[in-house]
Structure formats: structure tokens, C-alpha cells
Short mmCIF file of C-alpha atoms in Angstrom, two decimals:
data_model
loop_
_atom_site.label_atom_id
_atom_site.label_comp_id
_atom_site.label_asym_id
_atom_site.label_seq_id
_atom_site.Cartn_x
_atom_site.Cartn_y
_atom_site.Cartn_z
CA UNK E 1 -75.09 7.62 5.90
CA UNK E 2 -72.22 5.32 5.83
CA UNK E 3 -69.47 6.65 7.59
CA UNK E 4 -66.30 5.66 5.12
CA UNK E 5 -68.47 6.99 2.16
CA UNK E 6 -66.56 9.51 0.21
CA UNK E 7 -67.60 13.28 -0.45
CA UNK E 8 -66.52 13.23 -3.72
CA UNK E 9 -68.73 11.00 -5.56
CA UNK E 10 -67.73 8.27 -7.81
CA UNK E 11 -68.81 5.63 -6.22
CA UNK E 12 -71.40 5.03 -8.67
CA UNK E 13 -68.57 4.79 -11.20
CA UNK E 14 -67.17 2.29 -9.38
CA UNK E 15 -70.06 0.01 -9.23
CA UNK E 16 -70.91 0.31 -12.48
CA UNK E 17 -67.42 -1.02 -13.98
CA UNK E 18 -67.13 -3.78 -11.42
CA UNK E 19 -70.81 -5.44 -11.99
CA UNK E 20 -69.75 -4.70 -15.64
CA UNK E 21 -66.96 -6.79 -15.46
CA UNK E 22 -68.83 -9.11 -13.45
CA UNK E 23 -71.23 -9.74 -15.73
CA UNK E 24 -68.96 -10.12 -18.55
CA UNK E 25 -66.78 -12.68 -16.97
CA UNK E 26 -70.03 -14.18 -16.69
CA UNK E 27 -71.56 -13.97 -20.28
CA UNK E 28 -67.90 -15.30 -21.48
CA UNK E 29 -67.87 -18.26 -18.72
CA UNK E 30 -71.56 -19.14 -19.84
CA UNK E 31 -70.88 -18.86 -23.76
CA UNK E 32 -67.80 -21.57 -23.05
CA UNK E 33 -70.09 -24.01 -21.41
CA UNK E 34 -71.15 -26.98 -22.93
CA UNK E 35 -74.01 -27.87 -21.41
CA UNK E 36 -75.99 -24.31 -20.20
CA UNK E 37 -78.49 -25.40 -17.87
CA UNK E 38 -75.54 -26.63 -15.62
CA UNK E 39 -73.80 -23.86 -15.53
CA UNK E 40 -76.61 -21.52 -15.16
CA UNK E 41 -77.53 -23.69 -12.07
CA UNK E 42 -73.97 -23.45 -9.83
CA UNK E 43 -74.44 -21.37 -7.10
CA UNK E 44 -71.42 -20.54 -6.94
CA UNK E 45 -70.66 -18.82 -10.56
CA UNK E 46 -73.93 -17.07 -9.97
CA UNK E 47 -72.69 -15.65 -6.53
CA UNK E 48 -69.92 -14.34 -8.63
CA UNK E 49 -72.20 -11.79 -10.02
CA UNK E 50 -72.52 -10.27 -6.82
CA UNK E 51 -69.39 -11.62 -4.99
CA UNK E 52 -67.03 -9.92 -7.28
CA UNK E 53 -68.22 -5.98 -7.53
CA UNK E 54 -68.61 -6.55 -3.62
CA UNK E 55 -65.19 -7.17 -3.61
CA UNK E 56 -64.09 -4.21 -5.38
CA UNK E 57 -66.68 -2.19 -3.32
CA UNK E 58 -65.19 -3.34 -0.14
CA UNK E 59 -61.18 -2.68 -1.34
CA UNK E 60 -62.44 0.83 -2.36
CA UNK E 61 -64.09 1.89 0.82
CA UNK E 62 -61.23 0.38 2.76
CA UNK E 63 -59.06 3.12 0.63
CA UNK E 64 -61.47 5.73 1.49
CA UNK E 65 -61.15 5.06 5.01
CA UNK E 66 -57.14 4.84 4.69
CA UNK E 67 -56.86 8.39 2.63
CA UNK E 68 -59.01 10.22 4.79
CA UNK E 69 -57.25 9.29 7.74
CA UNK E 70 -54.02 10.58 6.19
CA UNK E 71 -55.10 13.41 4.17
CA UNK E 72 -57.60 14.48 6.90
CA UNK E 73 -61.57 14.87 6.24
CA UNK E 74 -61.38 17.13 2.77
CA UNK E 75 -58.85 14.62 1.16
CA UNK E 76 -58.06 15.22 -2.48
CA UNK E 77 -59.56 12.80 -5.07
CA UNK E 78 -58.60 9.34 -5.38
CA UNK E 79 -56.14 8.85 -8.20
CA UNK E 80 -54.22 5.95 -9.54
CA UNK E 81 -50.76 8.36 -8.61
CA UNK E 82 -52.26 8.80 -5.64
CA UNK E 83 -53.10 4.78 -4.64
CA UNK E 84 -49.32 4.12 -6.23
CA UNK E 85 -48.05 6.46 -3.68
CA UNK E 86 -49.78 5.14 -1.09
CA UNK E 87 -48.52 1.58 -1.35
CA UNK E 88 -44.87 2.61 -1.95
CA UNK E 89 -44.95 4.18 1.60
CA UNK E 90 -46.55 1.60 3.00
CA UNK E 91 -44.65 -1.12 1.35
CA UNK E 92 -44.39 -3.15 4.39
CA UNK E 93 -47.83 -3.66 4.84
CA UNK E 94 -48.38 -4.72 1.12
CA UNK E 95 -45.53 -6.97 0.99
CA UNK E 96 -46.92 -8.84 4.35
CA UNK E 97 -50.85 -8.37 2.91
CA UNK E 98 -49.08 -10.42 -0.38
CA UNK E 99 -47.31 -13.11 1.44
CA UNK E 100 -50.60 -13.70 3.72
CA UNK E 101 -52.76 -14.19 0.62
CA UNK E 102 -49.86 -16.02 -1.72
CA UNK E 103 -50.80 -19.34 -0.13
CA UNK E 104 -54.57 -18.74 -0.05
CA UNK E 105 -54.42 -17.87 -3.91
CA UNK E 106 -52.20 -20.96 -4.70
CA UNK E 107 -54.89 -23.21 -2.25
CA UNK E 108 -58.00 -22.12 -4.64
CA UNK E 109 -55.83 -22.59 -8.10
CA UNK E 110 -55.31 -25.91 -7.48
CA UNK E 111 -58.90 -26.31 -5.65
CA UNK E 112 -60.07 -24.83 -9.09
CA UNK E 113 -58.08 -27.28 -11.38
CA UNK E 114 -59.48 -30.00 -9.30
CA UNK E 115 -63.34 -28.78 -10.10
CA UNK E 116 -62.44 -27.49 -13.18
CA UNK E 117 -61.38 -31.11 -14.18
CA UNK E 118 -64.15 -32.98 -12.80
CA UNK E 119 -66.98 -31.06 -14.77
CA UNK E 120 -65.05 -30.71 -18.07
CA UNK E 121 -67.31 -32.64 -20.03
CA UNK E 122 -70.24 -30.36 -18.49
CA UNK E 123 -68.71 -27.19 -18.32
CA UNK E 124 -65.36 -26.66 -20.72
CA UNK E 125 -63.66 -24.02 -20.44
CA UNK E 126 -66.17 -21.78 -18.25
CA UNK E 127 -65.12 -22.94 -15.01
CA UNK E 128 -61.71 -21.52 -15.53
CA UNK E 129 -62.93 -18.22 -16.29
CA UNK E 130 -64.92 -18.31 -13.20
CA UNK E 131 -62.33 -19.80 -10.96
CA UNK E 132 -59.34 -18.23 -12.69
CA UNK E 133 -59.70 -14.32 -12.86
CA UNK E 134 -62.85 -13.83 -10.78
CA UNK E 135 -61.25 -15.49 -7.83
CA UNK E 136 -57.52 -13.85 -8.29
CA UNK E 137 -58.80 -10.18 -8.58
CA UNK E 138 -61.29 -10.79 -6.14
CA UNK E 139 -57.99 -12.09 -3.57
CA UNK E 140 -55.94 -9.15 -5.12
CA UNK E 141 -59.39 -7.47 -3.44
CA UNK E 142 -58.56 -8.78 -0.02
CA UNK E 143 -55.13 -8.31 0.04
CA UNK E 144 -55.96 -4.01 -0.60
CA UNK E 145 -58.32 -4.29 2.08
CA UNK E 146 -55.11 -6.08 4.75
CA UNK E 147 -52.68 -3.45 3.83
CA UNK E 148 -54.59 -0.31 4.02
CA UNK E 149 -56.03 -1.62 7.35
CA UNK E 150 -52.36 -2.84 8.42
CA UNK E 151 -51.06 0.54 7.04
CA UNK E 152 -53.31 2.57 9.61
CA UNK E 153 -50.77 1.18 12.43
CA UNK E 154 -47.87 3.15 10.50
CA UNK E 155 -49.63 6.25 9.95
CA UNK E 156 -50.50 6.34 14.16
CA UNK E 157 -46.90 5.47 14.90
CA UNK E 158 -46.02 8.56 12.59
CA UNK E 159 -48.63 11.12 13.28
CA UNK E 160 -48.66 10.62 17.05
CA UNK E 161 -45.20 11.89 18.03
CA UNK E 162 -44.28 13.40 21.78
CA UNK E 163 -44.17 16.34 20.19
CA UNK E 164 -47.45 16.11 18.74
CA UNK E 165 -49.29 15.13 21.64
CA UNK E 166 -47.91 17.87 24.08
CA UNK E 167 -49.20 20.13 21.39
CA UNK E 168 -52.65 18.50 21.04
CA UNK E 169 -53.49 17.07 24.23
CA UNK E 170 -56.52 19.33 24.34
CA UNK E 171 -58.01 18.60 20.77
CA UNK E 172 -56.93 14.73 21.81
CA UNK E 173 -59.04 14.55 24.96
CA UNK E 174 -60.92 17.60 25.47
CA UNK E 175 -62.39 19.19 21.94
CA UNK E 176 -62.43 16.42 20.16
CA UNK E 177 -61.40 12.99 22.33
CA UNK E 178 -63.10 10.25 19.46
CA UNK E 179 -59.36 10.43 17.33
CA UNK E 180 -59.41 9.81 13.78
CA UNK E 181 -56.80 6.94 14.10
CA UNK E 182 -59.41 5.03 16.65
CA UNK E 183 -62.77 5.35 14.29
CA UNK E 184 -60.91 4.24 11.23
CA UNK E 185 -60.98 1.29 13.21
CA UNK E 186 -64.59 0.74 13.96
CA UNK E 187 -64.84 1.37 9.94
CA UNK E 188 -62.41 -1.31 9.00
CA UNK E 189 -64.24 -3.37 11.38
CA UNK E 190 -67.30 -3.00 9.52
CA UNK E 191 -66.04 -3.59 6.50
CA UNK E 192 -64.44 -6.60 7.90
CA UNK E 193 -68.21 -7.49 9.25
CA UNK E 194 -69.80 -6.97 5.53
CA UNK E 195 -67.34 -9.04 4.38
CA UNK E 196 -67.17 -11.62 6.77
CA UNK E 197 -71.39 -11.48 6.16
CA UNK E 198 -71.21 -11.83 2.17
CA UNK E 199 -68.78 -14.63 2.76
CA UNK E 200 -70.83 -16.84 5.33
CA UNK E 201 -73.58 -16.18 2.76
CA UNK E 202 -71.21 -17.62 -0.16
CA UNK E 203 -70.50 -20.96 2.48
CA UNK E 204 -74.01 -21.14 2.91
CA UNK E 205 -75.12 -21.19 -0.70
CA UNK E 206 -72.02 -23.12 -1.77
CA UNK E 207 -70.59 -24.90 0.91
CA UNK E 208 -67.60 -22.77 0.13
CA UNK E 209 -63.53 -23.96 0.45
CA UNK E 210 -61.48 -24.20 3.76
CA UNK E 211 -59.86 -20.57 2.60
CA UNK E 212 -62.77 -19.02 2.80
CA UNK E 213 -62.68 -19.99 6.61
CA UNK E 214 -59.66 -19.12 7.07
CA UNK E 215 -59.52 -15.49 5.85
CA UNK E 216 -62.30 -14.85 7.14
CA UNK E 217 -60.96 -15.33 10.43
CA UNK E 218 -57.01 -13.75 9.28
CA UNK E 219 -59.19 -10.79 8.19
CA UNK E 220 -60.88 -10.30 11.96
CA UNK E 221 -57.74 -10.58 14.00
CA UNK E 222 -55.60 -8.40 11.42
CA UNK E 223 -58.35 -5.77 12.06
CA UNK E 224 -58.20 -6.16 15.30
CA UNK E 225 -54.63 -6.61 15.65
CA UNK E 226 -54.70 -2.91 13.59
CA UNK E 227 -57.11 -1.07 16.09
CA UNK E 228 -55.30 -2.65 19.34
CA UNK E 229 -51.80 -1.72 18.40
CA UNK E 230 -52.97 2.29 17.40
CA UNK E 231 -54.80 2.03 20.66
CA UNK E 232 -52.10 1.26 23.25
CA UNK E 233 -49.81 3.34 20.88
CA UNK E 234 -51.93 6.46 21.44
CA UNK E 235 -52.41 5.70 24.87
CA UNK E 236 -49.11 5.02 25.86
CA UNK E 237 -47.96 8.70 23.96
CA UNK E 238 -51.07 10.57 25.74
CA UNK E 239 -49.72 9.05 29.18
CA UNK E 240 -46.02 9.96 28.36
CA UNK E 241 -47.43 13.61 27.95
CA UNK E 242 -49.40 13.51 31.25
CA UNK E 243 -45.94 12.32 33.04
CA UNK E 244 -43.90 14.79 31.16
CA UNK E 245 -46.43 17.31 32.76
CA UNK E 246 -46.21 15.87 36.59
CA UNK E 247 -42.62 16.11 36.04
CA UNK E 248 -42.69 19.75 35.46
CA UNK E 249 -44.92 20.05 38.69
CA UNK E 250 -42.94 17.71 40.24
CA UNK E 251 -39.97 19.84 39.97
CA UNK E 252 -41.35 23.08 41.27
CA UNK E 253 -42.65 20.90 44.08
CA UNK E 254 -39.11 20.13 45.11
CA UNK E 255 -38.20 23.49 45.38
CA UNK E 256 -40.32 23.85 48.93
CA UNK E 257 -39.91 20.21 50.54
CA UNK E 258 -37.88 17.15 50.11
CA UNK E 259 -40.27 14.43 50.06
CA UNK E 260 -39.35 12.33 46.83
CA UNK E 261 -42.38 9.94 47.11
CA UNK E 262 -44.37 13.49 46.87
CA UNK E 263 -47.15 11.62 49.56
CA UNK E 264 -49.46 14.55 50.62
CA UNK E 265 -50.43 15.06 54.22
CA UNK E 266 -51.81 18.08 55.88
CA UNK E 267 -47.88 18.34 57.34
CA UNK E 268 -46.32 18.67 53.66
CA UNK E 269 -48.14 21.92 53.96
CA UNK E 270 -47.65 23.33 57.43
CA UNK E 271 -45.07 25.85 56.53
CA UNK E 272 -47.30 27.67 53.98
CA UNK E 273 -50.02 27.76 56.44
CA UNK E 274 -52.76 26.92 54.24
CA UNK E 275 -56.76 26.25 54.81
CA UNK E 276 -56.95 22.77 55.50
CA UNK E 277 -60.17 22.61 53.85
CA UNK E 278 -58.46 23.23 50.68
CA UNK E 279 -56.04 20.79 51.51
CA UNK E 280 -58.06 17.94 51.92
CA UNK E 281 -60.87 19.27 48.87
CA UNK E 282 -58.33 19.73 46.23
CA UNK E 283 -55.17 18.33 47.03
CA UNK E 284 -55.62 15.13 48.99
CA UNK E 285 -58.98 14.12 47.07
CA UNK E 286 -59.00 10.95 45.01
CA UNK E 287 -61.36 10.67 42.43
CA UNK E 288 -62.92 7.26 42.31
CA UNK E 289 -62.13 4.62 38.86
CA UNK E 290 -58.82 6.23 38.44
CA UNK E 291 -55.44 4.09 38.42
CA UNK E 292 -53.19 4.97 41.64
CA UNK E 293 -50.67 6.73 39.15
CA UNK E 294 -53.33 9.05 37.73
CA UNK E 295 -54.10 9.61 41.15
CA UNK E 296 -50.51 10.67 42.38
CA UNK E 297 -50.01 12.98 39.46
CA UNK E 298 -53.47 14.82 39.97
CA UNK E 299 -52.14 14.97 43.80
CA UNK E 300 -48.72 16.33 42.22
CA UNK E 301 -50.39 18.56 39.57
CA UNK E 302 -52.52 20.31 42.37
CA UNK E 303 -50.16 20.47 45.01
CA UNK E 304 -48.15 22.62 42.44
CA UNK E 305 -50.56 24.66 40.99
CA UNK E 306 -51.45 25.26 45.14
CA UNK E 307 -48.46 27.09 45.53
CA UNK E 308 -48.01 28.76 41.88
CA UNK E 309 -51.47 30.62 43.25
CA UNK E 310 -50.07 31.29 46.72
CA UNK E 311 -46.79 33.03 45.01
CA UNK E 312 -48.96 34.85 42.14
CA UNK E 313 -51.87 36.49 44.78
CA UNK E 314 -50.35 36.14 48.44
CA UNK E 315 -53.45 34.57 49.36
CA UNK E 316 -53.35 30.92 51.30
CA UNK E 317 -57.26 30.82 51.89
CA UNK E 318 -58.47 30.08 48.14
CA UNK E 319 -57.13 29.18 44.71
CA UNK E 320 -56.77 31.99 42.13
CA UNK E 321 -59.95 31.20 39.59
CA UNK E 322 -57.07 30.54 36.77
CA UNK E 323 -54.88 28.30 38.79
CA UNK E 324 -58.08 26.62 39.41
CA UNK E 325 -58.87 25.67 35.41
CA UNK E 326 -55.59 25.06 35.05
CA UNK E 327 -55.92 21.95 37.70
CA UNK E 328 -59.11 21.37 36.30
CA UNK E 329 -58.22 20.83 32.81
CA UNK E 330 -55.54 18.23 34.02
CA UNK E 331 -58.24 16.37 35.64
CA UNK E 332 -59.88 16.00 32.64
CA UNK E 333 -57.25 14.86 31.03
CA UNK E 334 -56.59 12.09 32.67
CA UNK E 335 -60.30 11.24 32.98
CA UNK E 336 -60.66 11.22 29.35
CA UNK E 337 -57.42 9.11 29.33
CA UNK E 338 -58.80 7.00 31.37
CA UNK E 339 -62.09 5.97 28.97
CA UNK E 340 -60.24 6.94 25.64
CA UNK E 341 -61.07 4.40 23.05
CA UNK E 342 -63.11 2.39 25.48
CA UNK E 343 -66.09 3.08 22.55
CA UNK E 344 -64.53 2.71 19.83
CA UNK E 345 -63.19 -0.61 20.91
CA UNK E 346 -66.32 -2.44 21.95
CA UNK E 347 -67.43 -1.28 18.50
CA UNK E 348 -64.88 -2.80 16.97
CA UNK E 349 -65.11 -6.45 19.29
CA UNK E 350 -69.23 -6.37 18.31
CA UNK E 351 -68.53 -6.17 14.65
CA UNK E 352 -65.63 -8.72 14.64
CA UNK E 353 -67.50 -10.87 17.37
CA UNK E 354 -71.10 -11.80 15.65
CA UNK E 355 -69.69 -12.79 12.30
CA UNK E 356 -66.57 -15.13 13.56
CA UNK E 357 -68.82 -16.74 16.01
CA UNK E 358 -71.00 -17.69 13.39
CA UNK E 359 -68.43 -18.65 10.83
CA UNK E 360 -66.97 -21.00 13.73
CA UNK E 361 -70.25 -22.54 14.19
CA UNK E 362 -70.51 -23.36 10.39
CA UNK E 363 -66.80 -24.68 10.51
CA UNK E 364 -68.00 -27.24 13.24
CA UNK E 365 -65.13 -25.80 15.49
CA UNK E 366 -67.56 -24.93 18.01
CA UNK E 367 -69.70 -28.34 18.05
CA UNK E 368 -66.25 -30.20 18.25
CA UNK E 369 -65.59 -28.18 21.93
CA UNK E 370 -68.59 -30.30 23.53
#
């Protein structure tokens, strides 16, 4: 099952309505054409029978992705009221999307007018029907997709406050490391992949317009930008939360010895008369593939936890099970943070990369580099 499909199934209604609307436009255009055979042979008009409802479906899926992200898995059924509320709450994303899409709408109107004028003797006003409302509605559907993609940035910033991250570290890093906001980025990339492939097919059949190449690239850039914004913001918030945990443990250590850099050696613990093997294997152990700062944080937390264990049990030969588990959990935090979102990032790049490369090849950009 496609991950962004809704549970409450009004998908069939969307498909039927969009296909019927596309068919009505096509039949109306056919009725206006002077030479019916020319209209029937026009690949652009024929492709719109598929491409128009496909635009509507992709816009619908982008709304589903956003609604599920905003309201959780058990989101309420989409209604006109909920869509208007979302548009109001994310008015900046809507404005940016409309600003981005407007030049292409104007460009298509101009190119369409030229095409309609050239073929007026054969097609009459049929070109205006197929080029005017159909193209404009398709542009609006693309603006909907872009606005939902950009709106995820605001939603990520709004969700992951410092307080929220502090309270949900286990959920974010251990219980469910594949966060919904990053997964939404992968699903948006999949929507963009389908849009790009359908655009490539249109370009292959009809030659396409300049705007078709441009908007595919812009769409891919917006999806990547939105994902990276959420990716880096989430990692920054979690990193800050781990710094706060480390600071708390560092203050605890400062009560026992003065070492502003918290660089530990066997000598650091000589007054505590600890088992040297415990110090080597627990405090001074340096995990591989971690950043230097992550290793420093782990050492500070383990040293503090070790002293807390001694305070609670009075034993210096070993660490208590409770404190040992606490140290292990913190180590998991660092480990999960180091890989958080990497698989999702790869998924986004794979879904965006292939159609963009094909578009560049089709446009002749790659060949001009040689």
C-alpha cells in the first residue's frame, strides 16, 4: 500500500470527479473544434485526459501527507473547513507557492495564446478550452503540492520545541527513531517523483513547454529544501537536549574535582579508589564512528553516573544495575542521533535524483557540458 493513502477512503470519489471533469473539458473542446480529426490527433489534448486528474490526485495526496503529520495517524476526515483552516495557518507557504507559480501561469497563457492563434483555422476555440482552464487548474494543483511541502517546515519547528524534545527523547531516539516529519519528507519526494515522471512522459509525447522543465526542477528543490530544513532542525533540537543532559551531569562532577575541560584519565578518579578496569572500560571507553563532542558527552555522563552509583551503593568496585542502564540509554541516544534521518535522506535523494537527471538529459543541459 502506498504510504500516503488515507484510511478513510474517499479516494474513489476524487478519481471519479477529476476524470469526469477532465472528460467534460475534452468533450467540450472536441465540440468546438472545426476539424475534429486534428483535435483527436493532438497528443497534448489526449494526454490531458490523464494528466489533469493526475495533478488533482497528487495534490490530494500531498494534503493527506500534511494532515496526517499535523493531526497524527488517526486524523479527521478531510473537509473544506479543515483545508481552509490549514491554508490560513500556513498562509506564508501558500503565498510563497502562489508567487512561485504565477510567472509560469503567465508564461503558459502567453504560449497557449500563440498556439491557439496559430491553429485557430483548424481548432477554433477548442485550444482555449484545453489550454485555459485545464492548464490553470493544473498549476493551482501544483501550488497546493508546493504549499503543503513548505508547510511541513513550520509544523516541524512548531512541534519540536525544547520542552517537547526533552520529554520525548525516548520516543524520538529509541522507541520510534523514524520520525513522522522525516517520513513525510520521503512521501513528498515520492509524490514529486510521480509528478516528474508524468511530466517527462508529457515532454516525450508533445515536446513540452519551457515551464515543464523549470517547474519539475523547482518542485524537486522545494521538496529537498523542506526535508533538509526538518532534518537539520530536528537533529539540532535533539543535540541541544543532549547538551542539557550533559550540562546537568557536568555540574554534578564539578562538586568532586575541578576540571573545566572534563578530560578524564585514571588520575581523575584516584581519590575515589575505583577499580581501574571499571574506569577504562566504562568512562574512558571511546565508541567508534562518533563525533569528538559525542564522545566527550558520553564520558561526562558515564563519569557522573558512576559517582552517583558509588553514592547510592557505597561500592567502588562496580556500578549498580540502575545506573548502568541509565548510562547505556544515554549511549543509545548518541548512537541513534548519529544516524537519525540518514535512511530517509537517502530515500529522498533517490526519489528526486533519477527524474531530475532524466529531465536535465532531455533538456540538453548535460550534453552541453561536454
